[in-house]
Tab-separated table of C-alpha atoms and ligand atoms in Angstrom:
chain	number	residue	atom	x	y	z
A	1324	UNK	CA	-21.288	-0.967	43.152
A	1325	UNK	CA	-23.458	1.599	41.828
A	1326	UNK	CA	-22.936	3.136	38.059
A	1327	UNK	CA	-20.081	6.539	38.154
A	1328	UNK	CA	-21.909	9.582	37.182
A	1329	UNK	CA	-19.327	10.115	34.479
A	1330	UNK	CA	-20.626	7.445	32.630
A	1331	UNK	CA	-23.496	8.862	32.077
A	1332	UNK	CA	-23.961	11.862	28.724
A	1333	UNK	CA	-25.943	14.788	29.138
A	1334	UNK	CA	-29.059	12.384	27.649
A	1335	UNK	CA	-28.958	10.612	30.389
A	1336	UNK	CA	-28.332	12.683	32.842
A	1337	UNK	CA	-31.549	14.354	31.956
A	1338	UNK	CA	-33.797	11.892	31.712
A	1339	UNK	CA	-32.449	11.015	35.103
A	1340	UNK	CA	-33.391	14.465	36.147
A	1341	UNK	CA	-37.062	14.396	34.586
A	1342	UNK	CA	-37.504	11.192	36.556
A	1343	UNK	CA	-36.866	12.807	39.584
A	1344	UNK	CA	-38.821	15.957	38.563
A	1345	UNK	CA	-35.935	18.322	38.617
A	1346	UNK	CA	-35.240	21.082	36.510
A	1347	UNK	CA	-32.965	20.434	33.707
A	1348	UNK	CA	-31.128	23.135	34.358
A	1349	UNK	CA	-29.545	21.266	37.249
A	1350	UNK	CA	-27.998	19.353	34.601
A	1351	UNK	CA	-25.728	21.869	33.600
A	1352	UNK	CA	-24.926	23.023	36.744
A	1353	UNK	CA	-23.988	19.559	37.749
A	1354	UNK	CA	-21.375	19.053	34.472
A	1355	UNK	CA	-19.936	22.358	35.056
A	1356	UNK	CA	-19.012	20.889	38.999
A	1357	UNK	CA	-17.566	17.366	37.199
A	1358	UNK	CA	-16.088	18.988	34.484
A	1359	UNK	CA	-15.344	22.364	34.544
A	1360	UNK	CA	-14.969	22.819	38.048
A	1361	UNK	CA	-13.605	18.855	38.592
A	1362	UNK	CA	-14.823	18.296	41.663
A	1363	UNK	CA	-14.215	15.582	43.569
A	1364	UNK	CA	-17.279	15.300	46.525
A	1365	UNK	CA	-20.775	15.984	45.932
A	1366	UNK	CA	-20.581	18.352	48.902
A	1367	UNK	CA	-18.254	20.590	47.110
A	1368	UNK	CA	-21.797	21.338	44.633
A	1369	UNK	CA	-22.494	24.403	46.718
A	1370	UNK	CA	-25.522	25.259	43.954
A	1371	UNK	CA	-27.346	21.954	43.688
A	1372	UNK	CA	-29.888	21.684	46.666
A	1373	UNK	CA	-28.696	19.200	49.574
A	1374	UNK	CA	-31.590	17.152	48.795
A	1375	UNK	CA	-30.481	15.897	45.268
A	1376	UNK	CA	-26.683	15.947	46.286
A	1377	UNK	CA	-28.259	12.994	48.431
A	1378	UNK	CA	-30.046	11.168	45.673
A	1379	UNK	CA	-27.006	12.349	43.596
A	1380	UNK	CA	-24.561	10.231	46.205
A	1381	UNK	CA	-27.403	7.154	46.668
A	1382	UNK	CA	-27.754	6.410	42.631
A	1383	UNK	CA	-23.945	7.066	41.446
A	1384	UNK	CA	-20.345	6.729	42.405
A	1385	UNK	CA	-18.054	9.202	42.211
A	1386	UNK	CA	-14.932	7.932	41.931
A	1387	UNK	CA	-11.198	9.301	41.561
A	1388	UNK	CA	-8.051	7.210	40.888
A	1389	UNK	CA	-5.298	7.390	43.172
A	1390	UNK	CA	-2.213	8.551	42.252
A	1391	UNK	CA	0.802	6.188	42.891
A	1392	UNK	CA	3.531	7.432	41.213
A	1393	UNK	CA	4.358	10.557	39.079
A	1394	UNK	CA	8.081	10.371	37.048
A	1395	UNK	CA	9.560	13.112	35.629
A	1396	UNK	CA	11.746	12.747	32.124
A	1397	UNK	CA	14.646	14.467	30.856
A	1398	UNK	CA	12.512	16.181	28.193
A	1399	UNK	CA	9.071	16.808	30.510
A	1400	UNK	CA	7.221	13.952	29.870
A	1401	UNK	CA	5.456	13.332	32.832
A	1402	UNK	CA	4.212	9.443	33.471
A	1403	UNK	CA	1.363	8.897	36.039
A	1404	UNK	CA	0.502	5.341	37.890
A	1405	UNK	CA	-2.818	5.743	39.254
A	1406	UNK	CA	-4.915	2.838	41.587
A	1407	UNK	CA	-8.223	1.735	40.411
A	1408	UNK	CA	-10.615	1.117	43.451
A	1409	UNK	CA	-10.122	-2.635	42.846
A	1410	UNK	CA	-6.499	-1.792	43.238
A	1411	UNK	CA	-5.501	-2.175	39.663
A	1412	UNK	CA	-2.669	-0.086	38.241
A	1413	UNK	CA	-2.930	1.792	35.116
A	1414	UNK	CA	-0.895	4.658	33.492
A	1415	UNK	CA	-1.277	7.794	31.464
A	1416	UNK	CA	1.836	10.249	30.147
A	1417	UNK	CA	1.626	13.590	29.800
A	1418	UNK	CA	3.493	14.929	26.584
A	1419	UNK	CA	4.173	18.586	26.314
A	1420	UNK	CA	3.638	19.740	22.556
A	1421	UNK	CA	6.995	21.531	22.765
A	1422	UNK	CA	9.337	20.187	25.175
A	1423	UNK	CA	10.479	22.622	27.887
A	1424	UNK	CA	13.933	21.721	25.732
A	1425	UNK	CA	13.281	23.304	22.747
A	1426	UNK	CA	12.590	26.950	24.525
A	1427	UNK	CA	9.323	28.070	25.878
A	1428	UNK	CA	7.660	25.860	28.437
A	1429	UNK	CA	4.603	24.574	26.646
A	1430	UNK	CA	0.957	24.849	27.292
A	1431	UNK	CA	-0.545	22.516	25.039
A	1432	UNK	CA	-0.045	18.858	25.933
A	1433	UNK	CA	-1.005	15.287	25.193
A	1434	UNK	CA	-2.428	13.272	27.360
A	1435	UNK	CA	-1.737	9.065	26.560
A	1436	UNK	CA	-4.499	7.518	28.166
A	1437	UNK	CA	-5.449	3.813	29.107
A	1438	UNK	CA	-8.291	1.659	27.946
A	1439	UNK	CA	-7.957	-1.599	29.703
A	1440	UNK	CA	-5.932	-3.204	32.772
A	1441	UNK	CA	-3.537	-5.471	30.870
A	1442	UNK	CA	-3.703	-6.654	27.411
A	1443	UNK	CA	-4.981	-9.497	25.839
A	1444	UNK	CA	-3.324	-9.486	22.171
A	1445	UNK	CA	0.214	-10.407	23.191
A	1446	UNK	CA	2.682	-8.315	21.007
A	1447	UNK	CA	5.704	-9.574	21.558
A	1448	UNK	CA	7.419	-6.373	22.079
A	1449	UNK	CA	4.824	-4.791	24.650
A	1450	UNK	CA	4.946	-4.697	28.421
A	1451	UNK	CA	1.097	-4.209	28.746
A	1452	UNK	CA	0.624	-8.402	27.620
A	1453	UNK	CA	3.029	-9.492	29.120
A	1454	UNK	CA	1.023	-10.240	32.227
A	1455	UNK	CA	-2.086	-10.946	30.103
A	1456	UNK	CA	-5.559	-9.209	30.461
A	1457	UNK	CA	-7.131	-8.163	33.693
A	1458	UNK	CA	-10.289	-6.437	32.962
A	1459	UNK	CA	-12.094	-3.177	30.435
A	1460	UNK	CA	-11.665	0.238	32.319
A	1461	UNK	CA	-15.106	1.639	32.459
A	1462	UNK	CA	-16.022	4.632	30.768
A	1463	UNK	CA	-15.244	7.104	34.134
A	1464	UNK	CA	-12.241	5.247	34.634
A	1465	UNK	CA	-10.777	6.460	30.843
A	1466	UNK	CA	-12.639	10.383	30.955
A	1467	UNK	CA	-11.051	10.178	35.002
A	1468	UNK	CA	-7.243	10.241	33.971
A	1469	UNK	CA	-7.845	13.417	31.457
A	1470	UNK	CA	-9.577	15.369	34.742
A	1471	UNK	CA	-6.783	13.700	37.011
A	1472	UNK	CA	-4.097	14.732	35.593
A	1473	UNK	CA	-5.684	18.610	34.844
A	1474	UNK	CA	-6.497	18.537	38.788
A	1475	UNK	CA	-2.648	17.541	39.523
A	1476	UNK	CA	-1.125	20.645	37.114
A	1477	UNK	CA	-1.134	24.176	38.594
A	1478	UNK	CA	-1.384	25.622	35.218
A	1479	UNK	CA	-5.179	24.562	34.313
A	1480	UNK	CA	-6.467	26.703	36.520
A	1481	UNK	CA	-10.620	26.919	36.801
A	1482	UNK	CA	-11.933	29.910	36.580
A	1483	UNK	CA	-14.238	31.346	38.308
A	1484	UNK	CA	-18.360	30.286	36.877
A	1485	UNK	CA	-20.187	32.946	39.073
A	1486	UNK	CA	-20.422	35.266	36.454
A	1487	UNK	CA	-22.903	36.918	35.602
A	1488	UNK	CA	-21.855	36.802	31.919
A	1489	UNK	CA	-21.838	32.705	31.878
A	1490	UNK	CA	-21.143	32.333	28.248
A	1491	UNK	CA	-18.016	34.069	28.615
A	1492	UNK	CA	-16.985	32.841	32.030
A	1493	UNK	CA	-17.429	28.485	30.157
A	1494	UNK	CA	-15.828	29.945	27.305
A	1495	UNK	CA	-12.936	30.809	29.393
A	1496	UNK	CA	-12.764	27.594	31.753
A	1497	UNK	CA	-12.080	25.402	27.823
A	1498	UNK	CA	-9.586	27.675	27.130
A	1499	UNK	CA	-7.791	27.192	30.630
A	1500	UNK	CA	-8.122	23.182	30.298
A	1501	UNK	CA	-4.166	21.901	29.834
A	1502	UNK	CA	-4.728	19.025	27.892
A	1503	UNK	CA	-6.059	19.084	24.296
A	1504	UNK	CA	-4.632	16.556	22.384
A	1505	UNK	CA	-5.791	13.014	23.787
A	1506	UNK	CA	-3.598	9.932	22.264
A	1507	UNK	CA	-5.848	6.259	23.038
A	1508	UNK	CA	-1.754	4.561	23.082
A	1509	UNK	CA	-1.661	3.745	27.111
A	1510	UNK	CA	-2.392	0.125	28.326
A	1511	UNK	CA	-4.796	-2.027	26.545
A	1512	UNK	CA	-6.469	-2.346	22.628
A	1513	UNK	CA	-9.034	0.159	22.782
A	1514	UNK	CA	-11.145	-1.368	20.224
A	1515	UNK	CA	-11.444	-4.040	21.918
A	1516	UNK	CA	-13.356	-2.073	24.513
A	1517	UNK	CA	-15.107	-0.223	22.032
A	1518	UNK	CA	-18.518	0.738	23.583
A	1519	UNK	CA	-16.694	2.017	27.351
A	1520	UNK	CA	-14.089	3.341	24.953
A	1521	UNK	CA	-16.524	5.363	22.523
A	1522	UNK	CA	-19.310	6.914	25.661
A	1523	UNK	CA	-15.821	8.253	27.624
A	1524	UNK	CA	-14.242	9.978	23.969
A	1525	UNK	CA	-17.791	11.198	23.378
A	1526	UNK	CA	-17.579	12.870	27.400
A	1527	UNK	CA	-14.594	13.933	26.823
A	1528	UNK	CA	-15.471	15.567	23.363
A	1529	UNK	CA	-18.807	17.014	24.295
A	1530	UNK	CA	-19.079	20.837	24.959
A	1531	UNK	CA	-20.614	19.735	27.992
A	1532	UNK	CA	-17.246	17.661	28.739
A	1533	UNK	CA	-14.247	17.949	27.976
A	1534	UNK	CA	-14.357	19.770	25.327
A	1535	UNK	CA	-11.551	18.539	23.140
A	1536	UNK	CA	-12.372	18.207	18.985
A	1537	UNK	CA	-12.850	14.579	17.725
A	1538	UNK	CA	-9.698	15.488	15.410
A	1539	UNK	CA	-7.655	15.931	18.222
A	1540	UNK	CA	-8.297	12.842	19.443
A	1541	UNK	CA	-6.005	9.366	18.423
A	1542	UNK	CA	-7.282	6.011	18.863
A	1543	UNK	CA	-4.532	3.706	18.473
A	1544	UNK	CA	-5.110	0.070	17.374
A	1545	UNK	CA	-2.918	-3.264	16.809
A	1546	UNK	CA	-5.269	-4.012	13.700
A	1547	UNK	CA	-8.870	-5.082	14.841
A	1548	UNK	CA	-10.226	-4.928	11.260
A	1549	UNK	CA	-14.229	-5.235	11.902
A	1550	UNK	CA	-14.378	-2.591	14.901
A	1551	UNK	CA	-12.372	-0.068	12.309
A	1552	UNK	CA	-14.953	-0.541	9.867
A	1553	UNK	CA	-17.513	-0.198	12.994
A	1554	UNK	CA	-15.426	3.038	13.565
A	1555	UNK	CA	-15.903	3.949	10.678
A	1556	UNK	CA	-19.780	4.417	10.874
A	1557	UNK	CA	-19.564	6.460	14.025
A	1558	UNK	CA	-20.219	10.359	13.476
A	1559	UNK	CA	-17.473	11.574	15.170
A	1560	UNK	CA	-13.909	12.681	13.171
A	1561	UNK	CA	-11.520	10.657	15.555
A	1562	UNK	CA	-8.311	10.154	14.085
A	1563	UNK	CA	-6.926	6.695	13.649
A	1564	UNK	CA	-3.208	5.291	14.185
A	1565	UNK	CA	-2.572	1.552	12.698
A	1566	UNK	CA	0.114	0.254	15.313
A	1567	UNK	CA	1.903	-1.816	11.754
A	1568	UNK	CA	4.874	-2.314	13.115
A	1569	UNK	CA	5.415	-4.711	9.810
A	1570	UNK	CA	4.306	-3.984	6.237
A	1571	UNK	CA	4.264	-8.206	5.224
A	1572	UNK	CA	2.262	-10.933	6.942
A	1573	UNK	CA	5.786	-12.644	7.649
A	1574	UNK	CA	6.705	-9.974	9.868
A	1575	UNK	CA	3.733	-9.320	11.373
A	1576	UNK	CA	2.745	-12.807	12.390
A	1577	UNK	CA	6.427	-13.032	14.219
A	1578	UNK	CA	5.684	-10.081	16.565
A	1579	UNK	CA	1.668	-9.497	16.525
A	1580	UNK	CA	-0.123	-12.485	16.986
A	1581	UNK	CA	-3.367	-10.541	16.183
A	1582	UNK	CA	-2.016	-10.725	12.497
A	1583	UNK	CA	-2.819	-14.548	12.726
A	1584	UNK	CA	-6.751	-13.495	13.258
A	1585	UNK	CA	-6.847	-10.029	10.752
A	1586	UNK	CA	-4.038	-10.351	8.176
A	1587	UNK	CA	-2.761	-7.631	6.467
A	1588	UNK	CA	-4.915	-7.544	3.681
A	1589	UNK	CA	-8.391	-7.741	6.211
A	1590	UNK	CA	-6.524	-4.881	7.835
A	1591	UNK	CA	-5.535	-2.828	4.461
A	1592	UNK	CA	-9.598	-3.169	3.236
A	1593	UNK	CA	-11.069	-1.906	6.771
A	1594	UNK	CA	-8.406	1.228	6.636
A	1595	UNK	CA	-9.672	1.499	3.322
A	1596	UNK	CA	-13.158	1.821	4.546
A	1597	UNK	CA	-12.216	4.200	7.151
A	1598	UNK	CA	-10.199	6.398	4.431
A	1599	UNK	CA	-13.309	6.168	2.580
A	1600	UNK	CA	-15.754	7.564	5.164
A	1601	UNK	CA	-13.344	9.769	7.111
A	1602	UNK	CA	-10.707	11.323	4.560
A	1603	UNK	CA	-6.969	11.398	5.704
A	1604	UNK	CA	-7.043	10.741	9.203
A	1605	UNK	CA	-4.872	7.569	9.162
A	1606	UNK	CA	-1.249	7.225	10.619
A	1607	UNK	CA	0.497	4.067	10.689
A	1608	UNK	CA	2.649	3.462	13.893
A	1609	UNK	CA	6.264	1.800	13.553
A	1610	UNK	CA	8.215	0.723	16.558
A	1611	UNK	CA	11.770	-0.207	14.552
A	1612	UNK	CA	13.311	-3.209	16.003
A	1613	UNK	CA	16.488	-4.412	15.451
A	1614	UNK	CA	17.355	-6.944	12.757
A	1615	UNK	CA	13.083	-7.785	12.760
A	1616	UNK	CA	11.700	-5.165	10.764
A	1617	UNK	CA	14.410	-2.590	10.299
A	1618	UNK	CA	15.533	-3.211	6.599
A	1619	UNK	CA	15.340	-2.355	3.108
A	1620	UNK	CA	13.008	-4.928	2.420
A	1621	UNK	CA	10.442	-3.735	4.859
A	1622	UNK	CA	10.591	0.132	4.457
A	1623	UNK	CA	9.508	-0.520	0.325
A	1624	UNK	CA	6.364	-2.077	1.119
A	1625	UNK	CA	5.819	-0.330	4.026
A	1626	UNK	CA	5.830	3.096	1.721
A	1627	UNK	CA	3.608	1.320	-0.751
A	1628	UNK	CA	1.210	0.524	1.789
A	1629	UNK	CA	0.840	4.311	3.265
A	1630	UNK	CA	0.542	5.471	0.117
A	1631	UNK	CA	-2.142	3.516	-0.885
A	1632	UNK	CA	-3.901	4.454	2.120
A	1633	UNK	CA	-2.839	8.228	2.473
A	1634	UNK	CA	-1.234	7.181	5.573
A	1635	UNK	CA	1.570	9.069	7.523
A	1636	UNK	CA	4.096	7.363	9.279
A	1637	UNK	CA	5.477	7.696	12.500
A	1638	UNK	CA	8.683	5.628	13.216
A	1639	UNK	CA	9.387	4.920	16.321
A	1640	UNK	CA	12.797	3.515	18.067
A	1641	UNK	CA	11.985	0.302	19.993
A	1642	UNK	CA	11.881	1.074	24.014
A	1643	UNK	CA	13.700	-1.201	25.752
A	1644	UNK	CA	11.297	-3.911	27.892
A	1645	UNK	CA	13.059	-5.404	31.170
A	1646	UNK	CA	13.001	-9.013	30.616
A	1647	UNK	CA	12.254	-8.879	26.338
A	1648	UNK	CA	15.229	-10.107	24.474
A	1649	UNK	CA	14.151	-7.133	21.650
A	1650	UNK	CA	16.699	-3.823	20.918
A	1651	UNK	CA	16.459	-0.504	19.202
A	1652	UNK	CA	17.975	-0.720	15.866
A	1653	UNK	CA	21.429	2.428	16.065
A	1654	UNK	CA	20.788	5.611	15.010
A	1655	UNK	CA	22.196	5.412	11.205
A	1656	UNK	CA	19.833	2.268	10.737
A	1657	UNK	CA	16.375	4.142	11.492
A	1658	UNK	CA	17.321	7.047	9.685
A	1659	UNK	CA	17.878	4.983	6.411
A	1660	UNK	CA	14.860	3.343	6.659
A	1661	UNK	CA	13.301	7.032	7.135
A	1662	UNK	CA	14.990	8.192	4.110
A	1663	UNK	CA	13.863	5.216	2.105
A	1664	UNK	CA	10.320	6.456	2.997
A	1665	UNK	CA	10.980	9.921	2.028
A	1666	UNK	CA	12.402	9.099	-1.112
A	1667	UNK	CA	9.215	8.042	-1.872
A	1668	UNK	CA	7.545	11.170	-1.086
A	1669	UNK	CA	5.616	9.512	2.101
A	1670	UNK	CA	5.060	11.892	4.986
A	1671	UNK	CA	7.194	10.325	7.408
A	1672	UNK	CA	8.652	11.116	11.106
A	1673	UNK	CA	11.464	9.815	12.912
A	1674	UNK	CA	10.335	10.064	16.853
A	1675	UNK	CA	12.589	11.468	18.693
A	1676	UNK	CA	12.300	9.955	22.502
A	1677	UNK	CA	10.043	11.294	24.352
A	1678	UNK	CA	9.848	9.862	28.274
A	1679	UNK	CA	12.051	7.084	27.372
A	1680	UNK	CA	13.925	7.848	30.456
A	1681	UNK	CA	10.665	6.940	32.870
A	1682	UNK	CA	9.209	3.728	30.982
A	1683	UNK	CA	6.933	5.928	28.374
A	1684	UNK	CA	6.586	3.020	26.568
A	1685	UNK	CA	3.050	1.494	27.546
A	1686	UNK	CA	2.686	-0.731	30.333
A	1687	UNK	CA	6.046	-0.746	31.724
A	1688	UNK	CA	5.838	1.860	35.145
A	1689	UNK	CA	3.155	-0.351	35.494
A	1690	UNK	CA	4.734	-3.692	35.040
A	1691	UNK	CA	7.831	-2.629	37.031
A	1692	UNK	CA	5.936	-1.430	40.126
A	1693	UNK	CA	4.181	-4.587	39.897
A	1694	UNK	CA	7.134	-7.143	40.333
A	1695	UNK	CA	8.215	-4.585	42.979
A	1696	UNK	CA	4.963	-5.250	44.823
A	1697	UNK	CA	5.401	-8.719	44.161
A	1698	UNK	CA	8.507	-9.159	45.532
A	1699	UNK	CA	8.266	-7.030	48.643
B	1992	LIG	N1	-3.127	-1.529	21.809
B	1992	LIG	C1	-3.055	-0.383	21.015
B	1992	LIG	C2	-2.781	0.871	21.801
B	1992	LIG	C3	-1.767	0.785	22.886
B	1992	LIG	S1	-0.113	0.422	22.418
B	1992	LIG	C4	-2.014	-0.550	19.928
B	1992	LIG	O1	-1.287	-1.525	19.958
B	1992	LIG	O2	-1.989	0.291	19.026
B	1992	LIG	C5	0.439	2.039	21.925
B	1992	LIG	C6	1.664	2.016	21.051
B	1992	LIG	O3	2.839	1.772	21.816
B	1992	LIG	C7	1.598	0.962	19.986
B	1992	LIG	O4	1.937	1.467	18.734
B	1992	LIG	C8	2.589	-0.027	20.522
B	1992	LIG	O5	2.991	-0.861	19.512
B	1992	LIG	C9	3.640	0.874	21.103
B	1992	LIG	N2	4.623	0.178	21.958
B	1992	LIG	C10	4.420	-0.880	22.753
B	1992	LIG	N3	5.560	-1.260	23.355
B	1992	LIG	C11	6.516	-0.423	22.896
B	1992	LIG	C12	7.923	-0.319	23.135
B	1992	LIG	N4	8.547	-1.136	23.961
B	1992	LIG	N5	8.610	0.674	22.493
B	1992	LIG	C13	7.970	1.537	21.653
B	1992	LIG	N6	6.655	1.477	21.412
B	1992	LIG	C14	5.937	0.506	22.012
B	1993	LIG	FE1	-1.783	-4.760	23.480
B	1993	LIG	FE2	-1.109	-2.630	21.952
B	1993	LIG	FE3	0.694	-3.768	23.618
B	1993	LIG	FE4	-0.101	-5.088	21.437
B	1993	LIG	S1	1.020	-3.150	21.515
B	1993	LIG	S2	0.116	-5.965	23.537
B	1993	LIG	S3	-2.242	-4.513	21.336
B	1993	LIG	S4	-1.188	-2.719	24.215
């Protein structure tokens, strides 16, 4: 199978282009088709000559998920199960910034996105291990659910290119894209895809791309100390969110067996390198689950842990997993531990739910449609 174009950066593309002894201009009329214009066929580049559409279509793939299954939630979340063309499943969820609930339909949103099919690391509370690791998505497969999901939404509308003021007329297409927050939270431990991972953020970042700022862009990890420090060398402002989930080894070791390989304090010294060369860009993550990590005990050195590292944290009520034995701690419990945290003046959010109601939580649409194939 040949290599997708979207793998490839404007670099690339260009020596590409020099190789074949076109003009480099064809470059940029080629990214505005994949992703300004997100096009699906080569045909549908009316401005590129037939000639290298054909070498175009005989050197790359380009290839589009399919989508499965789109769910709705109470609170306009929208979850997406799209098929890989090895018929893998993965997901992304669409989070409006404010939720149609509040008032005024939104149009900023977040896009949760997908790094691998499966997981390998095995957190005991996650639906995405539970049926182990399948493969890395590649680096068109991660930049693919972003244009996907904009090609799915009548309200990121392309504009039109043919003007004759072009500036003006690209301008205007970033402005019209719908997402432009990305969160790395979907199925899979991003860093432990790290070079896929890094060339689709830096597509989706470019001007030539996506065009969404590095600081509005999350990469969520379970703890893999040395690729945060490797992060941590990189150029490019991504923010960082420590899925903690338990501020002692004890409790950590019970639910994340990663802990076993990068204890706490091999995690705390890489986030401390991270802080160093990136400022406050840290969050910690917090699923609280019942009668594990809910109490007293945890929320002290959980505060003296984020503010050590200028962390924020995000508390998060467990979301129930068919088949795990694990609960969401009641209301009065999580905001306790929340006011313990404030008390000691650490930034600190309670989540409210946001697609509970269609499996948010990561890997579970997936999981579920699974067994249903399975047992059909
Ligand atoms: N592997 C990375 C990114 C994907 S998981 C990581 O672990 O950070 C994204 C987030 O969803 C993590 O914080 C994870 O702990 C959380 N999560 C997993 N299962 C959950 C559940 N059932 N309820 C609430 N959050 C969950
Ligand atoms: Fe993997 Fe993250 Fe789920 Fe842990 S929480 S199993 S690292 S996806």
């Amino acid at each position: 199978m040949p290599t997708d174009i979207k793998c490839l950066s404007r670099g690339e593309l260009e020596t590409q282009f020099k190789n074949w002894n076109e003009p480099v201009y064809r470059v940029t009329q080629l990214l505005e088709w994949l992703y300004s214009r997100r096009v699906t066929s080569w045909d549908a580049m009316t401005n590129l000559p037939k000639g290298l559409r054909e070498k175009l279509a005989d050197s790359f793939s380009l290839q589009t998920p399919e989508l499965v299954r789109k769910q709705g939630a109470h609170d306009a979340s929208q979850k997406f199960l799209w098929r890989l063309r090895d018929h893998a499943l993965i997901e992304s969820v669409l989070i409006p910034a404010n939720p149609a609930l509040y008032g005024d339909a939104s149009d900023r949103h977040t896009l949760c996105i997908s790094t691998q099919v499966g997981c390998a690391y095995g957190c005991k509370f996650c639906a995405s291990g539970l049926d182990g690791w399948k493969r890395h998505l590649t680096p068109d497969e991660i930049v693919e659910q972003v244009l996907s999901v904009e090609r799915l939404s009548p309200q990121s509308t392309v504009h039109s290119l043919e003007s004759k003021d072009r500036t003006n007329a690209r301008l205007r297409t970033v402005d019209s894209r719908l997402v432009d927050n990305i969160v790395v939270m979907g199925m899979g431990e991003p860093l432990a895809n790290y070079d896929n991972l890094l060339k689709a953020l830096r597509i989706l970042n470019a001007p030539w791309g996506g065009g969404i700022g590095a600081r509005k862009i999350t990469i969520s990890t379970s703890g893999l100390a040395p690729q945060i420090r490797r992060l941590a060398t990189e150029p490019e402002q991504f923010r960082l969110a420590i899925s903690l989930h338990g501020a002692t080894d004890e409790v950590r070791n019970k639910i994340m067996p990663v802990n076993r390989k990068y204890p706490l304090k091999e995690l705390v010294a890489a986030c401390e390198d991270y802080q160093g060369q990136k400022g406050r860009m840290l969050t910690f993550e917090y699923i609280l689950i019942a009668g594990v990590n809910d109490s007293a005990e945890q929320a002290r050195p959980l505060a003296a842990l984020a503010k050590r590292l200028f962390a924020k944290v995000n508390l998060i009520p467990y979301n129930q997993v068919e088949g795990l034995p694990w609960e969401r701690p009641e209301e009065k419990v999580c905001k306790t531990f929340l006011a313990i945290l404030q008390k000691q003046k650490v930034p600190a959010t309670l989540r409210r739910e946001k697609g509970g109601d269609i499996d948010a939580a990561c890997g579970q649409l997936r999981l579920k449609t699974e067994r249903e194939l399975a047992s059909n």
